[in-house]
Amino acid sequence: MEVLSLLMSTPGEPTRKSNMERRHPESGQGLTHREVPRLVGLLLTMALMNALLYLCLDQFFSSLRHSTEDPKPCPHGYFKMGQMKNCSPWLSCKELRAEVRQLKCTGEGAVKRVFLSEWKERKVALSHLTSLKMKDDFLHGLQMLKSLQSKHIVTLLGYCEEDNTLLTEYHPLGSLSNLEEILNLSKYQNVNTWQHRLQLAMDYIGIINYLHRSPLGTLVMCDSNDLPKTLSQYLLTSNFSIVANDLDALPLVNHSSGMFVKCGHRELHGDFVAPEQLWPYGEHRPFHDDLMPSYDEKIDIWKIPDVSNFLLGHIEGSDMVRFHLFDIHKACKSQIPAERPTAQDILDTYQKVFNSLGDTVTSQTREML
């Protein structure tokens, strides 16, 4: 405190010695009436600097996120990733065989085995069909990748139907299920905020909305019968956005022609799946796939609150966000599918909440200034 008092004194002020002489005899080592306001002012200055730093960091990461979004996507049949300046045609069988070097296996599902690989000194993901029994699913996923290329879908780099392989962009942060583990790392603490988490939830809903309104028609994300399985279908990018990665089970719904879907051929259980996905005839009647009613894209809407709850996590501000999303989440959980909102309705509500809460934080910070 001696240093603080000397630094903050002016030429016209008494010295510390004269200040001490004027202290009350019983004051001991307590602060003088001059030192208290100075200390309070210093604390207020530090608080304001922290608030400004918070706003600057949030603006920085928002601009980083937008700067990585390519305003000019490549035409169909071409790709661009990382620091590539020009679009390149999808790699052919010949190029995949000659130019891609397989490094190590990073994951395996029912349909594909994925290898971290290298192409022209760039890390890429090479997927192999696991079994010929799953070839129809593999080819369906490949067709979806080819047809749905956009900011919502992992970038396709090439494929070879002869070898049952496909090549996609590699995202080192991996599956969306790794989110909590990643955000607990010290290097990512600056993005572990309700703003960034809410933006991730909006990314997820944006993907569902894109699938429901895709160029191919209304597609349903069937590989989503529990939360871990659902999260595994998406990748977390280096700029903290989400892209859909596994498109092997995207059946088409057509309301006008009465074409609906069933996700798999086995009985489903639990409250993560929509009520219409459960066996409706009770335990006394054994499950039979032919008797199971079909359903539509509203099963994806039912699951949005649960996925969103995971993405929001349990950090400062996340409960405030949940409170503002309560009504739209309640609507998502309607027992009647037709009464659930569309993905676009939900996305619009999330955007309003994001803007409203962001404006509130900014306003409070400006009032402090």
Coordinates of C-alpha atoms in Angstrom, one line a residue:
M1 CA 0.0 0.0 0.0
E2 CA 3.0 2.3 0.5
V3 CA 3.9 2.0 -3.1
L4 CA 0.3 2.6 -4.2
S5 CA 0.0 5.7 -2.0
L6 CA 3.3 7.1 -3.3
L7 CA 2.4 6.4 -7.0
M8 CA -1.1 7.9 -6.7
S9 CA 0.0 11.0 -4.8
T10 CA 0.4 14.3 -6.7
P11 CA 3.0 17.1 -6.1
G12 CA 0.4 19.1 -4.2
E13 CA -0.6 16.3 -1.8
P14 CA 0.9 15.8 1.7
T15 CA 3.5 13.0 2.0
R16 CA 2.7 9.6 3.5
K17 CA 4.4 10.8 6.7
S18 CA 2.0 13.7 7.2
N19 CA -0.9 11.4 6.4
M20 CA 0.1 9.1 9.1
E21 CA 0.5 11.9 11.5
R22 CA -3.2 12.8 11.0
R23 CA -4.4 9.3 11.6
H24 CA -6.5 8.7 14.7
P25 CA -4.4 7.1 17.5
E26 CA -6.7 4.0 17.6
S27 CA -6.6 3.5 13.8
G28 CA -3.4 1.3 13.9
Q29 CA -2.5 0.1 10.4
G30 CA -6.0 0.9 8.9
L31 CA -6.5 2.8 5.7
T32 CA -6.9 6.6 5.8
H33 CA -9.9 8.4 4.4
R34 CA -7.8 9.3 1.3
E35 CA -6.6 5.8 0.6
V36 CA -10.0 4.1 0.7
P37 CA -11.4 6.0 -2.4
R38 CA -8.2 5.3 -4.2
L39 CA -8.4 1.6 -3.6
V40 CA -12.1 1.5 -4.6
G41 CA -11.2 3.4 -7.8
L42 CA -8.5 0.9 -8.6
L43 CA -10.8 -2.0 -8.1
L44 CA -13.5 -0.4 -10.4
T45 CA -10.8 0.2 -13.0
M46 CA -9.8 -3.4 -12.9
A47 CA -13.5 -4.6 -13.2
L48 CA -14.0 -2.3 -16.2
M49 CA -10.9 -3.6 -17.9
N50 CA -12.1 -7.2 -17.4
A51 CA -15.4 -6.3 -18.9
L52 CA -13.8 -4.6 -21.9
L53 CA -11.4 -7.6 -22.4
Y54 CA -14.5 -10.0 -22.3
L55 CA -16.2 -8.0 -25.0
C56 CA -13.1 -7.8 -27.2
L57 CA -12.5 -11.5 -26.9
D58 CA -16.1 -12.3 -27.8
Q59 CA -15.9 -10.0 -30.8
F60 CA -12.6 -11.6 -31.9
F61 CA -13.9 -15.1 -31.8
S62 CA -17.1 -14.1 -33.5
S63 CA -15.1 -12.4 -36.3
L64 CA -12.8 -15.5 -36.5
R65 CA -15.8 -17.7 -36.9
H66 CA -17.2 -15.6 -39.7
S67 CA -13.8 -15.1 -41.5
T68 CA -13.4 -18.9 -41.8
E69 CA -16.8 -19.3 -43.6
D70 CA -16.1 -19.2 -47.3
P71 CA -18.5 -16.8 -49.0
K72 CA -17.9 -18.4 -52.4
P73 CA -18.4 -22.2 -52.1
C74 CA -16.9 -24.4 -54.8
P75 CA -19.2 -25.7 -57.6
H76 CA -20.6 -29.2 -57.5
G77 CA -17.8 -31.8 -57.9
Y78 CA -15.1 -29.5 -56.5
F79 CA -13.7 -28.8 -53.1
K80 CA -11.5 -26.4 -51.2
M81 CA -10.2 -26.8 -47.6
G82 CA -7.8 -25.1 -45.2
Q83 CA -5.5 -22.6 -46.9
M84 CA -6.3 -23.8 -50.5
K85 CA -7.0 -20.7 -52.6
N86 CA -8.6 -22.5 -55.6
C87 CA -11.2 -25.2 -55.9
S88 CA -10.0 -28.7 -56.9
P89 CA -12.0 -31.5 -58.6
W90 CA -13.0 -34.4 -56.4
L91 CA -10.2 -36.9 -56.4
S92 CA -10.6 -40.0 -58.6
C93 CA -9.8 -43.7 -57.9
K94 CA -6.4 -43.2 -59.5
E95 CA -5.6 -40.2 -57.5
L96 CA -6.8 -41.7 -54.2
R97 CA -4.6 -44.8 -54.8
A98 CA -1.5 -42.8 -55.8
E99 CA -1.6 -39.7 -53.7
V100 CA -3.3 -40.6 -50.3
R101 CA -1.1 -42.1 -47.6
Q102 CA -2.9 -44.0 -44.9
L103 CA -1.6 -43.3 -41.4
K104 CA -3.7 -44.9 -38.6
C105 CA -7.2 -46.0 -37.8
T106 CA -9.1 -43.3 -35.8
G107 CA -12.6 -44.9 -35.6
E108 CA -14.9 -47.6 -36.8
G109 CA -18.7 -47.9 -37.1
A110 CA -21.1 -50.4 -38.5
V111 CA -20.6 -49.1 -42.1
K112 CA -17.1 -47.4 -42.3
R113 CA -13.6 -47.7 -40.8
V114 CA -11.9 -44.3 -40.8
F115 CA -8.2 -43.7 -41.1
L116 CA -6.2 -40.5 -40.5
S117 CA -4.4 -40.1 -43.8
E118 CA -2.3 -37.6 -45.7
W119 CA -2.8 -36.0 -49.1
K120 CA -0.2 -33.4 -50.4
E121 CA 1.0 -32.8 -46.8
R122 CA -2.6 -32.2 -45.6
K123 CA -4.3 -34.3 -43.0
V124 CA -7.4 -36.0 -44.4
A125 CA -9.9 -38.7 -43.4
L126 CA -10.0 -41.9 -45.5
S127 CA -13.1 -44.1 -45.0
H128 CA -13.3 -47.8 -46.0
L129 CA -16.4 -49.9 -46.2
T130 CA -16.3 -52.4 -43.3
S131 CA -18.3 -55.2 -44.8
L132 CA -19.9 -55.8 -48.2
K133 CA -23.2 -56.4 -46.3
M134 CA -23.2 -52.7 -45.5
K135 CA -22.5 -51.5 -49.1
D136 CA -25.9 -50.1 -49.7
D137 CA -25.6 -48.0 -46.6
F138 CA -22.1 -46.9 -47.7
L139 CA -23.3 -45.9 -51.1
H140 CA -26.3 -44.1 -49.7
G141 CA -24.0 -42.1 -47.4
L142 CA -21.7 -41.3 -50.3
Q143 CA -24.6 -40.1 -52.5
M144 CA -25.8 -37.9 -49.6
L145 CA -22.3 -36.4 -49.3
K146 CA -22.1 -35.7 -53.0
S147 CA -25.6 -34.1 -53.1
L148 CA -25.6 -32.1 -49.9
Q149 CA -22.2 -30.4 -49.9
S150 CA -22.6 -27.1 -48.0
K151 CA -21.3 -25.3 -44.9
H152 CA -23.4 -27.8 -42.9
I153 CA -21.8 -30.9 -44.2
V154 CA -18.2 -32.2 -44.0
T155 CA -16.3 -31.5 -47.1
L156 CA -16.0 -34.4 -49.6
L157 CA -12.6 -34.5 -51.3
G158 CA -13.0 -37.6 -53.4
Y159 CA -14.3 -41.2 -53.6
C160 CA -13.8 -44.5 -55.4
E161 CA -16.7 -46.8 -55.6
E162 CA -14.5 -49.6 -57.0
D163 CA -12.5 -49.6 -53.8
N164 CA -15.4 -48.7 -51.5
T165 CA -13.5 -45.7 -50.2
L166 CA -14.2 -42.0 -49.7
L167 CA -12.1 -39.1 -48.6
T168 CA -13.2 -36.2 -46.5
E169 CA -11.7 -33.2 -44.7
Y170 CA -10.1 -34.1 -41.4
H171 CA -11.2 -32.3 -38.2
P172 CA -8.7 -32.9 -35.4
L173 CA -11.1 -32.0 -32.6
G174 CA -13.1 -35.0 -33.6
S175 CA -16.7 -36.0 -32.7
L176 CA -19.1 -33.5 -31.1
S177 CA -19.2 -36.0 -28.1
N178 CA -15.7 -34.7 -27.2
L179 CA -17.0 -31.2 -26.5
E180 CA -16.7 -31.1 -22.7
E181 CA -13.3 -32.7 -22.8
I182 CA -12.1 -30.1 -25.3
L183 CA -13.5 -27.1 -23.5
N184 CA -12.0 -28.3 -20.2
L185 CA -8.5 -27.8 -21.7
S186 CA -6.9 -24.5 -20.7
K187 CA -6.2 -23.5 -24.3
Y188 CA -10.0 -23.5 -25.0
Q189 CA -11.2 -21.8 -21.9
N190 CA -11.8 -18.5 -23.8
V191 CA -14.5 -20.1 -25.9
N192 CA -16.2 -21.9 -23.0
T193 CA -18.9 -19.3 -22.7
W194 CA -22.7 -19.4 -23.0
Q195 CA -22.4 -17.4 -26.2
H196 CA -20.2 -19.9 -28.0
R197 CA -22.1 -22.9 -26.6
L198 CA -25.4 -21.3 -27.8
Q199 CA -23.9 -20.8 -31.2
L200 CA -23.0 -24.5 -31.3
A201 CA -26.6 -25.3 -30.5
M202 CA -27.7 -23.0 -33.4
D203 CA -25.2 -24.8 -35.7
Y204 CA -26.8 -28.1 -34.8
I205 CA -30.3 -26.9 -35.4
G206 CA -29.2 -25.2 -38.6
I207 CA -28.0 -28.6 -39.8
I208 CA -31.4 -30.2 -39.0
N209 CA -33.1 -27.4 -40.7
Y210 CA -30.9 -27.9 -43.8
L211 CA -31.7 -31.6 -43.9
H212 CA -35.4 -30.9 -43.5
R213 CA -35.3 -28.4 -46.4
S214 CA -32.5 -30.0 -48.5
P215 CA -32.2 -30.0 -52.3
L216 CA -33.3 -33.6 -52.2
G217 CA -36.4 -33.0 -50.1
T218 CA -37.1 -33.6 -46.4
L219 CA -34.4 -35.9 -44.9
V220 CA -34.6 -37.4 -41.4
M221 CA -31.5 -38.0 -39.3
C222 CA -32.2 -41.6 -38.4
D223 CA -28.8 -42.5 -36.7
S224 CA -29.9 -40.7 -33.6
N225 CA -31.6 -43.2 -31.2
D226 CA -29.7 -42.0 -28.1
L227 CA -27.6 -39.0 -27.2
P228 CA -24.1 -40.5 -27.7
K229 CA -25.0 -41.9 -31.1
T230 CA -26.5 -38.6 -32.1
L231 CA -23.4 -36.6 -31.1
S232 CA -21.1 -39.1 -33.0
Q233 CA -22.8 -38.1 -36.3
Y234 CA -21.3 -34.6 -36.1
L235 CA -17.8 -33.1 -36.1
L236 CA -16.4 -30.1 -34.2
T237 CA -14.4 -27.9 -36.5
S238 CA -11.2 -26.0 -35.5
N239 CA -13.2 -22.7 -35.6
F240 CA -15.8 -24.2 -33.2
S241 CA -18.7 -24.8 -35.6
I242 CA -20.4 -28.1 -36.3
V243 CA -20.7 -30.1 -39.5
A244 CA -22.7 -33.3 -40.2
N245 CA -20.3 -36.2 -40.9
D246 CA -22.2 -39.5 -41.0
L247 CA -25.0 -39.5 -43.6
D248 CA -25.5 -43.2 -44.0
A249 CA -29.1 -43.2 -42.6
L250 CA -31.0 -40.2 -44.1
P251 CA -34.3 -41.5 -45.4
L252 CA -36.6 -39.2 -47.3
V253 CA -40.1 -38.1 -46.2
N254 CA -42.7 -36.9 -48.7
H255 CA -45.9 -35.7 -47.1
S256 CA -47.7 -35.2 -50.3
S257 CA -47.2 -38.8 -51.5
G258 CA -47.7 -40.3 -48.0
M259 CA -44.1 -41.5 -47.8
F260 CA -42.8 -41.7 -44.2
V261 CA -39.9 -43.5 -42.5
K262 CA -38.9 -46.0 -39.9
C263 CA -35.5 -45.7 -38.3
G264 CA -34.2 -49.3 -38.3
H265 CA -36.0 -52.5 -37.9
R266 CA -35.7 -53.1 -34.2
E267 CA -37.7 -52.0 -31.2
L268 CA -36.6 -48.7 -29.7
H269 CA -36.7 -47.7 -26.0
G270 CA -36.1 -44.7 -23.8
D271 CA -37.3 -41.1 -23.7
F272 CA -34.6 -39.7 -26.0
V273 CA -36.4 -41.0 -29.1
A274 CA -39.8 -39.5 -30.0
P275 CA -43.0 -41.2 -28.6
E276 CA -44.0 -42.2 -32.1
Q277 CA -40.8 -44.2 -32.4
L278 CA -41.8 -46.5 -29.6
W279 CA -43.8 -49.7 -29.9
P280 CA -47.4 -48.6 -29.5
Y281 CA -49.1 -51.9 -28.7
G282 CA -47.8 -52.6 -25.2
E283 CA -45.7 -55.3 -23.7
H284 CA -48.4 -58.0 -24.1
R285 CA -47.9 -57.9 -27.9
P286 CA -44.4 -58.8 -29.2
F287 CA -42.7 -56.3 -31.4
H288 CA -43.0 -56.8 -35.2
D289 CA -41.5 -54.4 -37.6
D290 CA -44.3 -54.8 -40.2
L291 CA -46.8 -53.6 -37.6
M292 CA -44.7 -50.6 -36.4
P293 CA -46.2 -47.3 -37.7
S294 CA -44.0 -45.0 -39.7
Y295 CA -43.3 -41.3 -38.9
D296 CA -41.8 -38.1 -40.2
E297 CA -39.1 -35.5 -39.6
K298 CA -40.7 -34.3 -36.4
I299 CA -38.7 -37.0 -34.6
D300 CA -35.7 -34.8 -35.1
I301 CA -37.5 -31.9 -33.4
W302 CA -38.3 -33.9 -30.3
K303 CA -34.5 -34.5 -29.8
I304 CA -33.4 -30.9 -30.1
P305 CA -33.8 -29.9 -26.4
D306 CA -31.7 -32.9 -25.2
V307 CA -28.9 -32.2 -27.7
S308 CA -29.1 -28.5 -26.9
N309 CA -28.9 -29.2 -23.2
F310 CA -25.7 -31.1 -23.7
L311 CA -24.2 -28.3 -25.8
L312 CA -25.1 -25.6 -23.4
G313 CA -23.3 -27.4 -20.6
H314 CA -23.2 -26.2 -17.0
I315 CA -21.3 -22.9 -17.0
E316 CA -22.1 -19.4 -15.9
G317 CA -25.0 -18.1 -18.0
S318 CA -26.2 -21.5 -19.4
D319 CA -29.1 -21.7 -17.0
M320 CA -30.2 -18.2 -18.1
V321 CA -30.2 -19.4 -21.7
R322 CA -32.2 -22.5 -20.8
F323 CA -34.8 -20.3 -19.0
H324 CA -35.3 -18.2 -22.2
L325 CA -35.6 -21.3 -24.3
F326 CA -38.0 -23.1 -22.0
D327 CA -41.2 -22.4 -24.1
I328 CA -39.7 -23.4 -27.5
H329 CA -38.3 -26.6 -25.9
K330 CA -41.6 -27.4 -24.3
A331 CA -43.2 -27.1 -27.8
C332 CA -40.5 -29.5 -29.2
K333 CA -41.7 -32.1 -26.7
S334 CA -45.3 -32.1 -27.7
Q335 CA -46.7 -35.6 -27.8
I336 CA -48.5 -34.7 -31.0
P337 CA -45.8 -34.5 -33.8
A338 CA -47.8 -32.0 -35.9
E339 CA -47.8 -29.6 -33.0
R340 CA -44.0 -29.4 -32.7
P341 CA -42.4 -26.4 -34.3
T342 CA -40.3 -26.6 -37.5
A343 CA -36.5 -26.5 -37.3
Q344 CA -36.6 -23.0 -38.8
D345 CA -39.0 -21.8 -36.1
I346 CA -36.6 -23.1 -33.4
L347 CA -33.6 -21.6 -35.1
D348 CA -35.4 -18.2 -35.3
T349 CA -36.2 -18.4 -31.6
Y350 CA -32.6 -19.3 -30.7
Q351 CA -31.3 -16.3 -32.8
K352 CA -33.7 -13.9 -31.0
V353 CA -32.5 -15.2 -27.6
F354 CA -28.9 -14.9 -28.6
N355 CA -29.4 -11.4 -29.8
S356 CA -31.5 -10.4 -26.8
L357 CA -29.1 -11.7 -24.2
G358 CA -26.1 -10.4 -26.1
D359 CA -27.6 -6.9 -26.1
T360 CA -28.3 -7.2 -22.4
V361 CA -24.6 -8.1 -21.6
T362 CA -23.3 -5.3 -23.9
S363 CA -25.7 -2.8 -22.3
Q364 CA -24.7 -3.7 -18.8
T365 CA -21.0 -3.4 -19.7
R366 CA -21.6 0.1 -21.3
E367 CA -23.4 1.2 -18.1
M368 CA -20.4 0.2 -16.1
L369 CA -18.2 2.3 -18.4

